[in-house]
Amino acid sequence: MGQSILVLIFASSLFLLSAASPNPPGPKPPVPPSPLHQDSEEQAKLYLSELEGRYSGACNRQITVRWNYITNVTNATAAESTAADTEYLNFQSSIQQEILTRFPNWSSLQNETVRREFKYLAIRGPATMPAPDVGAMTALQSEMETAYATVGVCEYNSTENCGLRLDPEIEEKLQTVTDPAELAHYWTAWHDAMSAAVPPIKYQQFLSYQSAMAKANGFKDMSEMWMVTYDDETTGWNADQFKTLIRSLWGDIKPLYEKLHAYVRMKLRRIPEYAPLIPNKCSYIPAELTGNMWSQDWAKLDNITKPFPDAVSLDATEAMLKKNYTVLKMFQEADKFFTDMGLEPMTQTFWNKSMLERPDDGREVVCHASAEDFCLGKGSQDFRY
């Protein structure tokens, strides 16, 4: 599935979330501020230039502590990460207050780039919340991340090997196992384990903090606060316009998606082991059959669903294994792909400090893929995976 489709689906989910929530009247439109003088325009540019170094330092401290946490998940590193997140939020709060004090009419800035920077810097986020609530919210987020990285389940029909984590063990099982009962076990066991580690009341509390933060910043809900980053500076652009656009785009691709879904369902129903799970032509496809915990990657079904079974497979895995590809070599080939197009190569720091594979020293780590920028500004060499 292409990146653009993933973005579309993600945005569509935001629309559904916000549509399902109450829609109270929004705040009254503010009185348009008076235009700023030329000297204020120059002062705003100078302020942003000076702020870059301060923001870079604060961000670097936060991401450095977070990196230590995601590459070595312990109670101690989790607590340090929570404290660093809270410190960074407090820093952002101080900057937001600074902007509102020094540039109360920032929305009248004539330079579009400068005005846009101020727009995002001035969204106060957690700064609108009491300090104890900010601490509680960041602690809950850290707790959920730790559970996601460390929760384990038992192997199918076994009570001995009970340390199978989502990444990589359970994901590998979902991609390779064909027995529907075993697939259902892993899907259900992991969700049950996560529900035990993060009870619904904790997630509901986290959502309540998020909702309170959004409303305190003048948004109807958290989805609207997220959507502000899609603002294209078009006059009148708002969350409702964005949702209308997404609804229209989804309408364009939905007929094709429904045909693909029906085709895959038809193929699965022809397999005796799967047929009872998909009793009729209007049934849903059980998530575990797709080979992915979130049903977002159906590559496992290629051999079942491809319309021309005798055609040469597009799966390069076998050929890569014959050529002794390693994880490092795959990253190097990917880097070469981009440099061949004229883009900059990855830095030496990236190759020296990235964690491309789960370490074998017993550490718990967050294996969910992420690209980290260590916030060192222009010319930075510190990017990690």
PDB file of N, CA and C in Angstrom, residues 6 19 52 60-61 86 94 103 122 165 207 282 289 315 329 331:
ATOM      1  N   LEU A   6      -1.842   5.365   2.786  1.00  0.00           N
ATOM      2  CA  LEU A   6      -1.807   5.265   4.237  1.00  0.00           C
ATOM      3  C   LEU A   6      -2.174   6.601   4.871  1.00  0.00           C
ATOM      4  N   ALA A  19     -16.157  12.912  13.810  1.00  0.00           N
ATOM      5  CA  ALA A  19     -17.576  12.900  13.486  1.00  0.00           C
ATOM      6  C   ALA A  19     -18.364  12.172  14.554  1.00  0.00           C
ATOM      7  N   GLU A  52      15.891  29.413  17.194  1.00  0.00           N
ATOM      8  CA  GLU A  52      16.294  28.131  16.607  1.00  0.00           C
ATOM      9  C   GLU A  52      17.311  27.407  17.477  1.00  0.00           C
ATOM     10  N   ASN A  60      17.087  18.438  21.424  1.00  0.00           N
ATOM     11  CA  ASN A  60      18.155  17.444  21.448  1.00  0.00           C
ATOM     12  C   ASN A  60      18.221  16.731  22.789  1.00  0.00           C
ATOM     13  N   ARG A  61      18.053  17.485  23.875  1.00  0.00           N
ATOM     14  CA  ARG A  61      18.068  16.851  25.200  1.00  0.00           C
ATOM     15  C   ARG A  61      16.925  15.850  25.338  1.00  0.00           C
ATOM     16  N   THR A  86       8.321  15.850  29.905  1.00  0.00           N
ATOM     17  CA  THR A  86       7.676  16.909  30.679  1.00  0.00           C
ATOM     18  C   THR A  86       8.497  18.195  30.639  1.00  0.00           C
ATOM     19  N   SER A  94       6.886  27.765  27.766  1.00  0.00           N
ATOM     20  CA  SER A  94       7.525  29.062  28.008  1.00  0.00           C
ATOM     21  C   SER A  94       7.693  29.840  26.711  1.00  0.00           C
ATOM     22  N   PHE A 103       4.678  39.101  20.735  1.00  0.00           N
ATOM     23  CA  PHE A 103       4.078  39.266  19.410  1.00  0.00           C
ATOM     24  C   PHE A 103       2.592  38.903  19.454  1.00  0.00           C
ATOM     25  N   ALA A 122       2.699  29.072  18.336  1.00  0.00           N
ATOM     26  CA  ALA A 122       1.756  29.708  19.250  1.00  0.00           C
ATOM     27  C   ALA A 122       0.647  28.766  19.718  1.00  0.00           C
ATOM     28  N   ARG A 165       6.921 -11.590  21.775  1.00  0.00           N
ATOM     29  CA  ARG A 165       6.533 -10.190  21.664  1.00  0.00           C
ATOM     30  C   ARG A 165       5.982  -9.893  20.271  1.00  0.00           C
ATOM     31  N   LEU A 207      -7.093   9.778  26.831  1.00  0.00           N
ATOM     32  CA  LEU A 207      -7.914  10.490  25.846  1.00  0.00           C
ATOM     33  C   LEU A 207      -8.571  11.719  26.464  1.00  0.00           C
ATOM     34  N   CYS A 282     -20.718 -11.428   1.895  1.00  0.00           N
ATOM     35  CA  CYS A 282     -20.740 -10.092   2.484  1.00  0.00           C
ATOM     36  C   CYS A 282     -19.998 -10.044   3.815  1.00  0.00           C
ATOM     37  N   LEU A 289      -6.072 -13.333   9.296  1.00  0.00           N
ATOM     38  CA  LEU A 289      -5.811 -14.046   8.043  1.00  0.00           C
ATOM     39  C   LEU A 289      -4.952 -13.230   7.084  1.00  0.00           C
ATOM     40  N   ASP A 315       8.260 -11.272  -5.334  1.00  0.00           N
ATOM     41  CA  ASP A 315       8.918 -11.325  -4.032  1.00  0.00           C
ATOM     42  C   ASP A 315      10.405 -11.606  -4.232  1.00  0.00           C
ATOM     43  N   LYS A 329      23.109  -4.545   4.600  1.00  0.00           N
ATOM     44  CA  LYS A 329      23.248  -4.411   3.154  1.00  0.00           C
ATOM     45  C   LYS A 329      21.969  -3.853   2.527  1.00  0.00           C
ATOM     46  N   PHE A 331      19.913  -1.736   3.932  1.00  0.00           N
ATOM     47  CA  PHE A 331      19.929  -0.296   4.194  1.00  0.00           C
ATOM     48  C   PHE A 331      20.915   0.409   3.267  1.00  0.00           C
TER      49      PHE A 331
END
